């Protein structure tokens, strides 16, 4: 969870093993200030190509897709960038804004069941 107001909460959901692919996300939490560059890493237990989604979730709201594979959905600010392939992936926020505060997590789309 990222906050510009001094609050720190869980950044991601604990990886759960549902199938053959386990997703592990780091760091667990981080306090940042507006303008900071933020990097979130996600590692897959096996090769998933580029089949990864990144979600942002704010308190009381449904998750919002902010990046999938190498594509930024319409309406997502260009300060969000997803990169990586195979087993190692990164979501970068080039200049953190107060509105970016929330929880972030990755999900693989390579095989079923989908895992976070």
Coordinates of C-alpha atoms in Angstrom, one line a residue:
X1 CA 0.0 0.0 0.0
X2 CA 1.3 3.4 -0.9
X3 CA 0.3 6.6 1.0
X4 CA 1.5 10.2 0.8
X5 CA 0.0 10.9 4.2
X6 CA 2.3 8.9 6.4
X7 CA 0.0 5.8 6.5
X8 CA 1.5 2.5 5.6
X9 CA -0.6 -0.6 5.0
X10 CA -0.2 -3.9 3.2
X11 CA 1.0 -3.4 -0.3
X12 CA -0.2 -6.7 -1.7
X13 CA -2.1 -9.8 -1.0
X14 CA -0.1 -12.7 0.3
X15 CA 0.8 -15.1 -2.5
X16 CA -1.5 -18.1 -2.5
X17 CA -0.8 -21.3 -4.3
X18 CA -3.8 -22.4 -6.4
X19 CA -2.1 -24.1 -9.2
X20 CA 1.4 -24.4 -10.8
X21 CA 2.3 -20.8 -10.7
X22 CA 3.0 -18.7 -7.6
X23 CA 3.3 -15.0 -7.8
X24 CA 5.6 -13.2 -5.3
X25 CA 5.5 -9.5 -5.0
X26 CA 8.0 -7.1 -3.3
X27 CA 8.2 -4.9 -1.3
X28 CA 5.5 -5.7 1.2
X29 CA 4.9 -2.1 2.1
X30 CA 6.4 1.3 1.3
X31 CA 5.9 4.9 2.4
X32 CA 6.5 7.4 -0.4
X33 CA 6.2 11.1 -1.0
X34 CA 4.8 12.9 -4.0
X35 CA 7.3 13.0 -6.8
X36 CA 9.0 9.8 -5.8
X37 CA 9.8 7.1 -8.3
X38 CA 8.2 3.9 -7.1
X39 CA 9.1 0.4 -8.2
X40 CA 7.0 -2.8 -7.5
X41 CA 8.4 -6.2 -8.4
X42 CA 6.6 -9.4 -9.1
X43 CA 8.2 -12.8 -9.6
X44 CA 6.5 -15.8 -11.1
X45 CA 7.5 -19.3 -10.1
X46 CA 7.7 -20.4 -13.7
X47 CA 7.8 -18.7 -17.1
X48 CA 4.6 -16.9 -17.9
X49 CA 5.8 -15.0 -21.0
X50 CA 4.3 -11.5 -20.8
X51 CA 0.9 -12.6 -19.4
X52 CA 0.7 -10.4 -16.3
X53 CA -1.9 -7.9 -15.1
X54 CA -1.2 -5.1 -12.6
X55 CA -4.1 -3.8 -10.5
X56 CA -4.6 -0.8 -8.2
X57 CA -7.2 -0.9 -5.5
X58 CA -8.2 2.0 -3.3
X59 CA -10.0 1.7 -0.1
X60 CA -13.7 0.9 -0.6
X61 CA -13.3 0.5 -4.4
X62 CA -13.1 -2.3 -6.8
X63 CA -9.7 -3.2 -8.2
X64 CA -8.7 -1.2 -11.4
X65 CA -6.6 -2.7 -14.1
X66 CA -3.7 -0.3 -14.7
X67 CA -1.4 -2.4 -16.9
X68 CA -1.6 -5.7 -18.8
X69 CA 1.3 -7.4 -20.6
X70 CA 3.0 -4.4 -22.2
X71 CA -0.2 -2.3 -22.6
X72 CA -1.5 0.6 -20.6
X73 CA -5.3 0.8 -20.7
X74 CA -7.0 3.9 -21.9
X75 CA -7.3 6.5 -19.1
X76 CA -4.3 5.3 -17.1
X77 CA -1.7 8.0 -16.6
X78 CA 1.5 7.5 -18.5
X79 CA 3.5 7.7 -15.2
X80 CA 2.5 4.0 -14.9
X81 CA 4.8 1.6 -16.8
X82 CA 4.9 -2.2 -16.8
X83 CA 7.9 -4.1 -17.9
X84 CA 9.4 -7.6 -17.8
X85 CA 8.8 -11.0 -19.3
X86 CA 9.4 -14.6 -18.3
X87 CA 9.5 -14.7 -14.5
X88 CA 10.4 -11.1 -13.5
X89 CA 8.1 -8.1 -13.8
X90 CA 8.1 -4.5 -12.7
X91 CA 5.5 -1.8 -12.3
X92 CA 7.0 1.6 -12.1
X93 CA 5.3 4.9 -11.1
X94 CA 7.7 7.5 -12.5
X95 CA 6.4 10.3 -10.2
X96 CA 4.1 9.3 -7.4
X97 CA 1.0 11.5 -6.9
X98 CA -1.3 11.6 -3.9
X99 CA -4.0 10.1 -6.0
X100 CA -1.9 7.0 -6.6
X101 CA -2.2 5.9 -2.9
X102 CA -3.6 2.4 -2.6
X103 CA -2.8 -1.2 -2.8
X104 CA -1.1 -2.7 -5.9
X105 CA -0.9 -6.3 -7.0
X106 CA 0.0 -8.5 -9.9
X107 CA -1.9 -11.4 -11.4
X108 CA -0.7 -13.9 -14.0
X109 CA -2.9 -14.7 -17.0
X110 CA -0.7 -17.5 -18.4
X111 CA -2.6 -20.4 -17.0
X112 CA -5.7 -21.3 -15.0
X113 CA -6.4 -20.9 -12.2
X114 CA -5.3 -17.3 -12.4
X115 CA -3.1 -16.5 -9.4
X116 CA -2.0 -13.3 -7.6

